[in-house]
Amino acid sequence: MANLGVGTTQRIPTSSKPSPITDKHEPKEQHEKPLADFKFYCPINIPLTSEAAASRIIRNFGNFGLYYTLFVWIILFIYLIPDRKVSLILLVIMTYVTTLYCLILRSFPNSVVLHRIIDKRIVLSLLFIATAVQMILTEAGIQFAITLTSSVPLVLLHAILWISSCEYDAYETKEGSGKEELAPLTGHNDIEAQKSDAV
């Protein structure tokens, strides 16, 4: 019994795996993968042909028409503040009338009279002509002309250079498209979007 504790030796198992080292930091590969998938999106591009430029202008005026109008309106509003109070009041009234017309269009999307019999482009053109006549009659025609000549080239430049999301190959999915961020507020593309979703 005295030899019982003397002859025993403890063996270290050689086949056991070393205990895993718990690293609180993530490996580099997980950080590098999102960076490898990152693509730079530049929404500005010069069209190669005049046909491409014309189609881009038409598409961008359809998508950003309200933003372009608001841009010109803000410039004219600021320009009329110092000297032309009556012209400013008339501009605000015509803006109110135009906004009411657009709200009526949005409120009744299935109305045959508002959307098919009465063309909204004709109504908006008549409102623009009425605004221009009011500016001329209240002696603000020079301010109106200067505003148009200074802002319309900027609007056209943006309409020519801005790429829509359908033109850019890296943003073909709905989640990554720029249409979600820059959706048109006029609502004329809602029917087309519903048709494309149904297909």
PDB file of C-alpha atoms in Angstrom:
ATOM      1  CA  MET A   1       0.000   0.000   0.000  1.00  0.00           C
ATOM      2  CA  ALA A   2       2.944   2.252   0.534  1.00  0.00           C
ATOM      3  CA  ASN A   3       3.911   1.845  -3.137  1.00  0.00           C
ATOM      4  CA  LEU A   4       0.487   2.729  -4.383  1.00  0.00           C
ATOM      5  CA  GLY A   5       1.027   6.490  -4.542  1.00  0.00           C
ATOM      6  CA  VAL A   6       4.688   6.315  -5.602  1.00  0.00           C
ATOM      7  CA  GLY A   7       4.439   4.446  -8.910  1.00  0.00           C
ATOM      8  CA  THR A   8       1.576   6.382 -10.434  1.00  0.00           C
ATOM      9  CA  THR A   9       2.442   9.020 -13.011  1.00  0.00           C
ATOM     10  CA  GLN A  10       0.143  11.424 -14.690  1.00  0.00           C
ATOM     11  CA  ARG A  11       0.039  11.401 -18.493  1.00  0.00           C
ATOM     12  CA  ILE A  12      -0.761  14.466 -20.522  1.00  0.00           C
ATOM     13  CA  PRO A  13      -3.042  13.509 -23.386  1.00  0.00           C
ATOM     14  CA  THR A  14      -1.430  14.354 -26.720  1.00  0.00           C
ATOM     15  CA  SER A  15      -4.584  14.133 -28.824  1.00  0.00           C
ATOM     16  CA  SER A  16      -6.532  16.822 -26.993  1.00  0.00           C
ATOM     17  CA  LYS A  17      -7.199  20.021 -28.942  1.00  0.00           C
ATOM     18  CA  PRO A  18      -5.974  23.281 -27.516  1.00  0.00           C
ATOM     19  CA  SER A  19      -8.680  25.418 -25.977  1.00  0.00           C
ATOM     20  CA  PRO A  20     -10.006  27.981 -28.428  1.00  0.00           C
ATOM     21  CA  ILE A  21      -8.789  31.506 -27.866  1.00  0.00           C
ATOM     22  CA  THR A  22     -11.702  33.812 -27.447  1.00  0.00           C
ATOM     23  CA  ASP A  23     -10.939  37.006 -29.332  1.00  0.00           C
ATOM     24  CA  LYS A  24     -13.302  39.828 -28.698  1.00  0.00           C
ATOM     25  CA  HIS A  25     -12.366  41.475 -31.973  1.00  0.00           C
ATOM     26  CA  GLU A  26     -13.860  40.265 -35.246  1.00  0.00           C
ATOM     27  CA  PRO A  27     -11.475  38.922 -37.873  1.00  0.00           C
ATOM     28  CA  LYS A  28     -10.308  41.181 -40.668  1.00  0.00           C
ATOM     29  CA  GLU A  29     -12.149  39.225 -43.342  1.00  0.00           C
ATOM     30  CA  GLN A  30     -15.537  40.261 -41.962  1.00  0.00           C
ATOM     31  CA  HIS A  31     -14.525  43.933 -42.105  1.00  0.00           C
ATOM     32  CA  GLU A  32     -13.030  43.660 -45.574  1.00  0.00           C
ATOM     33  CA  LYS A  33     -16.051  41.994 -47.195  1.00  0.00           C
ATOM     34  CA  PRO A  34     -18.474  44.962 -46.885  1.00  0.00           C
ATOM     35  CA  LEU A  35     -15.740  47.248 -48.162  1.00  0.00           C
ATOM     36  CA  ALA A  36     -15.222  44.982 -51.160  1.00  0.00           C
ATOM     37  CA  ASP A  37     -18.950  45.132 -51.955  1.00  0.00           C
ATOM     38  CA  PHE A  38     -19.027  48.938 -51.700  1.00  0.00           C
ATOM     39  CA  LYS A  39     -19.594  50.665 -55.033  1.00  0.00           C
ATOM     40  CA  PHE A  40     -19.399  54.384 -55.630  1.00  0.00           C
ATOM     41  CA  TYR A  41     -22.573  55.793 -57.209  1.00  0.00           C
ATOM     42  CA  CYS A  42     -22.178  59.009 -59.173  1.00  0.00           C
ATOM     43  CA  PRO A  43     -25.593  60.260 -60.340  1.00  0.00           C
ATOM     44  CA  ILE A  44     -24.082  62.737 -62.822  1.00  0.00           C
ATOM     45  CA  ASN A  45     -23.024  61.736 -66.299  1.00  0.00           C
ATOM     46  CA  ILE A  46     -22.743  63.431 -69.692  1.00  0.00           C
ATOM     47  CA  PRO A  47     -25.041  61.791 -72.274  1.00  0.00           C
ATOM     48  CA  LEU A  48     -23.251  60.474 -75.336  1.00  0.00           C
ATOM     49  CA  THR A  49     -25.841  61.417 -77.966  1.00  0.00           C
ATOM     50  CA  SER A  50     -28.428  64.144 -78.393  1.00  0.00           C
ATOM     51  CA  GLU A  51     -31.199  61.503 -78.370  1.00  0.00           C
ATOM     52  CA  ALA A  52     -30.003  60.245 -74.990  1.00  0.00           C
ATOM     53  CA  ALA A  53     -29.910  63.822 -73.700  1.00  0.00           C
ATOM     54  CA  ALA A  54     -33.458  64.498 -74.935  1.00  0.00           C
ATOM     55  CA  SER A  55     -34.846  61.308 -73.397  1.00  0.00           C
ATOM     56  CA  ARG A  56     -33.053  62.082 -70.136  1.00  0.00           C
ATOM     57  CA  ILE A  57     -34.530  65.604 -70.081  1.00  0.00           C
ATOM     58  CA  ILE A  58     -38.052  64.244 -70.634  1.00  0.00           C
ATOM     59  CA  ARG A  59     -37.635  61.581 -67.945  1.00  0.00           C
ATOM     60  CA  ASN A  60     -36.112  63.987 -65.412  1.00  0.00           C
ATOM     61  CA  PHE A  61     -38.803  66.607 -66.025  1.00  0.00           C
ATOM     62  CA  GLY A  62     -41.348  63.883 -65.348  1.00  0.00           C
ATOM     63  CA  ASN A  63     -39.616  62.864 -62.122  1.00  0.00           C
ATOM     64  CA  PHE A  64     -38.382  66.240 -60.843  1.00  0.00           C
ATOM     65  CA  GLY A  65     -40.827  68.687 -62.432  1.00  0.00           C
ATOM     66  CA  LEU A  66     -42.203  69.800 -59.097  1.00  0.00           C
ATOM     67  CA  TYR A  67     -38.712  70.328 -57.663  1.00  0.00           C
ATOM     68  CA  TYR A  68     -37.655  72.360 -60.704  1.00  0.00           C
ATOM     69  CA  THR A  69     -40.780  74.518 -60.423  1.00  0.00           C
ATOM     70  CA  LEU A  70     -40.172  75.042 -56.723  1.00  0.00           C
ATOM     71  CA  PHE A  71     -36.561  76.058 -57.412  1.00  0.00           C
ATOM     72  CA  VAL A  72     -37.639  78.733 -59.940  1.00  0.00           C
ATOM     73  CA  TRP A  73     -40.483  79.862 -57.667  1.00  0.00           C
ATOM     74  CA  ILE A  74     -38.168  80.394 -54.684  1.00  0.00           C
ATOM     75  CA  ILE A  75     -35.794  82.514 -56.766  1.00  0.00           C
ATOM     76  CA  LEU A  76     -38.671  84.634 -58.096  1.00  0.00           C
ATOM     77  CA  PHE A  77     -40.190  84.956 -54.623  1.00  0.00           C
ATOM     78  CA  ILE A  78     -36.919  86.211 -53.115  1.00  0.00           C
ATOM     79  CA  TYR A  79     -36.370  88.562 -56.057  1.00  0.00           C
ATOM     80  CA  LEU A  80     -39.832  90.150 -55.662  1.00  0.00           C
ATOM     81  CA  ILE A  81     -39.643  90.730 -51.890  1.00  0.00           C
ATOM     82  CA  PRO A  82     -37.828  94.103 -51.825  1.00  0.00           C
ATOM     83  CA  ASP A  83     -39.755  96.137 -54.416  1.00  0.00           C
ATOM     84  CA  ARG A  84     -42.810  94.363 -55.854  1.00  0.00           C
ATOM     85  CA  LYS A  85     -45.277  93.665 -53.045  1.00  0.00           C
ATOM     86  CA  VAL A  86     -48.355  93.464 -55.293  1.00  0.00           C
ATOM     87  CA  SER A  87     -46.595  91.061 -57.665  1.00  0.00           C
ATOM     88  CA  LEU A  88     -45.547  88.983 -54.676  1.00  0.00           C
ATOM     89  CA  ILE A  89     -49.141  88.733 -53.433  1.00  0.00           C
ATOM     90  CA  LEU A  90     -50.359  87.710 -56.895  1.00  0.00           C
ATOM     91  CA  LEU A  91     -47.591  85.114 -57.129  1.00  0.00           C
ATOM     92  CA  VAL A  92     -48.662  83.619 -53.806  1.00  0.00           C
ATOM     93  CA  ILE A  93     -52.314  83.549 -54.954  1.00  0.00           C
ATOM     94  CA  MET A  94     -51.402  81.761 -58.199  1.00  0.00           C
ATOM     95  CA  THR A  95     -49.265  79.324 -56.217  1.00  0.00           C
ATOM     96  CA  TYR A  96     -52.238  78.617 -53.964  1.00  0.00           C
ATOM     97  CA  VAL A  97     -54.496  77.996 -56.984  1.00  0.00           C
ATOM     98  CA  THR A  98     -51.930  75.678 -58.578  1.00  0.00           C
ATOM     99  CA  THR A  99     -51.488  73.759 -55.329  1.00  0.00           C
ATOM    100  CA  LEU A 100     -55.261  73.332 -54.992  1.00  0.00           C
ATOM    101  CA  TYR A 101     -55.448  71.991 -58.542  1.00  0.00           C
ATOM    102  CA  CYS A 102     -52.643  69.479 -57.869  1.00  0.00           C
ATOM    103  CA  LEU A 103     -54.313  68.385 -54.631  1.00  0.00           C
ATOM    104  CA  ILE A 104     -57.604  67.842 -56.464  1.00  0.00           C
ATOM    105  CA  LEU A 105     -55.760  65.716 -59.022  1.00  0.00           C
ATOM    106  CA  ARG A 106     -54.265  63.624 -56.230  1.00  0.00           C
ATOM    107  CA  SER A 107     -57.579  63.329 -54.393  1.00  0.00           C
ATOM    108  CA  PHE A 108     -59.416  61.929 -57.407  1.00  0.00           C
ATOM    109  CA  PRO A 109     -56.971  59.616 -59.207  1.00  0.00           C
ATOM    110  CA  ASN A 110     -59.749  57.717 -61.027  1.00  0.00           C
ATOM    111  CA  SER A 111     -61.624  60.763 -62.322  1.00  0.00           C
ATOM    112  CA  VAL A 112     -62.041  60.603 -66.099  1.00  0.00           C
ATOM    113  CA  VAL A 113     -62.801  64.324 -66.334  1.00  0.00           C
ATOM    114  CA  LEU A 114     -59.689  65.449 -64.442  1.00  0.00           C
ATOM    115  CA  HIS A 115     -57.208  62.996 -65.948  1.00  0.00           C
ATOM    116  CA  ARG A 116     -58.421  62.283 -69.496  1.00  0.00           C
ATOM    117  CA  ILE A 117     -60.812  64.961 -70.696  1.00  0.00           C
ATOM    118  CA  ILE A 118     -58.960  67.897 -69.117  1.00  0.00           C
ATOM    119  CA  ASP A 119     -55.239  67.548 -69.730  1.00  0.00           C
ATOM    120  CA  LYS A 120     -53.256  68.712 -66.724  1.00  0.00           C
ATOM    121  CA  ARG A 121     -50.424  69.988 -68.922  1.00  0.00           C
ATOM    122  CA  ILE A 122     -52.822  72.453 -70.553  1.00  0.00           C
ATOM    123  CA  VAL A 123     -54.147  73.621 -67.171  1.00  0.00           C
ATOM    124  CA  LEU A 124     -50.638  74.058 -65.743  1.00  0.00           C
ATOM    125  CA  SER A 125     -49.557  75.908 -68.895  1.00  0.00           C
ATOM    126  CA  LEU A 126     -52.543  78.267 -68.567  1.00  0.00           C
ATOM    127  CA  LEU A 127     -51.662  78.897 -64.926  1.00  0.00           C
ATOM    128  CA  PHE A 128     -48.078  79.693 -65.934  1.00  0.00           C
ATOM    129  CA  ILE A 129     -49.263  82.092 -68.666  1.00  0.00           C
ATOM    130  CA  ALA A 130     -51.648  83.776 -66.212  1.00  0.00           C
ATOM    131  CA  THR A 131     -48.793  84.209 -63.728  1.00  0.00           C
ATOM    132  CA  ALA A 132     -46.547  85.692 -66.427  1.00  0.00           C
ATOM    133  CA  VAL A 133     -49.286  88.131 -67.512  1.00  0.00           C
ATOM    134  CA  GLN A 134     -49.841  89.199 -63.902  1.00  0.00           C
ATOM    135  CA  MET A 135     -46.110  89.796 -63.464  1.00  0.00           C
ATOM    136  CA  ILE A 136     -46.033  91.943 -66.607  1.00  0.00           C
ATOM    137  CA  LEU A 137     -49.132  93.928 -65.643  1.00  0.00           C
ATOM    138  CA  THR A 138     -47.739  94.679 -62.163  1.00  0.00           C
ATOM    139  CA  GLU A 139     -44.440  95.880 -63.672  1.00  0.00           C
ATOM    140  CA  ALA A 140     -42.482  92.857 -62.484  1.00  0.00           C
ATOM    141  CA  GLY A 141     -41.890  91.517 -65.991  1.00  0.00           C
ATOM    142  CA  ILE A 142     -38.163  92.305 -65.845  1.00  0.00           C
ATOM    143  CA  GLN A 143     -37.755  90.393 -62.583  1.00  0.00           C
ATOM    144  CA  PHE A 144     -39.756  87.504 -64.038  1.00  0.00           C
ATOM    145  CA  ALA A 145     -37.604  87.403 -67.209  1.00  0.00           C
ATOM    146  CA  ILE A 146     -34.340  87.637 -65.258  1.00  0.00           C
ATOM    147  CA  THR A 147     -35.450  84.835 -62.945  1.00  0.00           C
ATOM    148  CA  LEU A 148     -36.313  82.582 -65.877  1.00  0.00           C
ATOM    149  CA  THR A 149     -33.113  83.314 -67.796  1.00  0.00           C
ATOM    150  CA  SER A 150     -30.968  82.630 -64.721  1.00  0.00           C
ATOM    151  CA  SER A 151     -32.742  79.532 -63.377  1.00  0.00           C
ATOM    152  CA  VAL A 152     -33.935  77.655 -66.473  1.00  0.00           C
ATOM    153  CA  PRO A 153     -30.376  76.939 -67.730  1.00  0.00           C
ATOM    154  CA  LEU A 154     -29.520  75.452 -64.324  1.00  0.00           C
ATOM    155  CA  VAL A 155     -32.655  73.312 -64.432  1.00  0.00           C
ATOM    156  CA  LEU A 156     -31.836  72.120 -67.960  1.00  0.00           C
ATOM    157  CA  LEU A 157     -28.258  71.360 -66.951  1.00  0.00           C
ATOM    158  CA  HIS A 158     -29.458  69.236 -64.059  1.00  0.00           C
ATOM    159  CA  ALA A 159     -32.010  67.479 -66.277  1.00  0.00           C
ATOM    160  CA  ILE A 160     -29.319  66.633 -68.833  1.00  0.00           C
ATOM    161  CA  LEU A 161     -26.647  65.449 -66.389  1.00  0.00           C
ATOM    162  CA  TRP A 162     -28.734  63.602 -63.768  1.00  0.00           C
ATOM    163  CA  ILE A 163     -28.853  59.822 -64.248  1.00  0.00           C
ATOM    164  CA  SER A 164     -32.010  58.052 -63.191  1.00  0.00           C
ATOM    165  CA  SER A 165     -31.638  54.891 -61.132  1.00  0.00           C
ATOM    166  CA  CYS A 166     -32.809  52.656 -63.991  1.00  0.00           C
ATOM    167  CA  GLU A 167     -29.810  53.765 -66.061  1.00  0.00           C
ATOM    168  CA  TYR A 168     -27.290  52.768 -63.410  1.00  0.00           C
ATOM    169  CA  ASP A 169     -26.554  49.046 -63.380  1.00  0.00           C
ATOM    170  CA  ALA A 170     -25.452  48.854 -59.761  1.00  0.00           C
ATOM    171  CA  TYR A 171     -28.831  50.031 -58.485  1.00  0.00           C
ATOM    172  CA  GLU A 172     -31.292  47.732 -60.212  1.00  0.00           C
ATOM    173  CA  THR A 173     -33.042  46.485 -57.067  1.00  0.00           C
ATOM    174  CA  LYS A 174     -35.842  48.418 -55.463  1.00  0.00           C
ATOM    175  CA  GLU A 175     -34.051  48.737 -52.141  1.00  0.00           C
ATOM    176  CA  GLY A 176     -30.972  50.346 -53.674  1.00  0.00           C
ATOM    177  CA  SER A 177     -32.654  52.515 -56.271  1.00  0.00           C
ATOM    178  CA  GLY A 178     -32.589  56.258 -55.995  1.00  0.00           C
ATOM    179  CA  LYS A 179     -36.310  56.434 -56.793  1.00  0.00           C
ATOM    180  CA  GLU A 180     -37.149  55.800 -53.149  1.00  0.00           C
ATOM    181  CA  GLU A 181     -35.211  58.850 -52.041  1.00  0.00           C
ATOM    182  CA  LEU A 182     -36.186  61.123 -54.917  1.00  0.00           C
ATOM    183  CA  ALA A 183     -39.726  60.034 -55.540  1.00  0.00           C
ATOM    184  CA  PRO A 184     -41.801  62.435 -57.628  1.00  0.00           C
ATOM    185  CA  LEU A 185     -44.393  64.324 -55.628  1.00  0.00           C
ATOM    186  CA  THR A 186     -46.732  64.982 -58.552  1.00  0.00           C
ATOM    187  CA  GLY A 187     -48.053  61.408 -58.585  1.00  0.00           C
ATOM    188  CA  HIS A 188     -48.152  60.893 -62.353  1.00  0.00           C
ATOM    189  CA  ASN A 189     -45.910  57.819 -62.131  1.00  0.00           C
ATOM    190  CA  ASP A 190     -48.045  56.061 -59.500  1.00  0.00           C
ATOM    191  CA  ILE A 191     -50.161  54.263 -62.106  1.00  0.00           C
ATOM    192  CA  GLU A 192     -47.074  53.138 -64.029  1.00  0.00           C
ATOM    193  CA  ALA A 193     -45.469  51.868 -60.819  1.00  0.00           C
ATOM    194  CA  GLN A 194     -48.588  49.879 -59.955  1.00  0.00           C
ATOM    195  CA  LYS A 195     -48.617  48.332 -63.433  1.00  0.00           C
ATOM    196  CA  SER A 196     -44.954  47.315 -63.186  1.00  0.00           C
ATOM    197  CA  ASP A 197     -45.519  45.825 -59.693  1.00  0.00           C
ATOM    198  CA  ALA A 198     -48.491  43.826 -60.976  1.00  0.00           C
ATOM    199  CA  VAL A 199     -46.391  42.321 -63.784  1.00  0.00           C
TER     200      VAL A 199
END
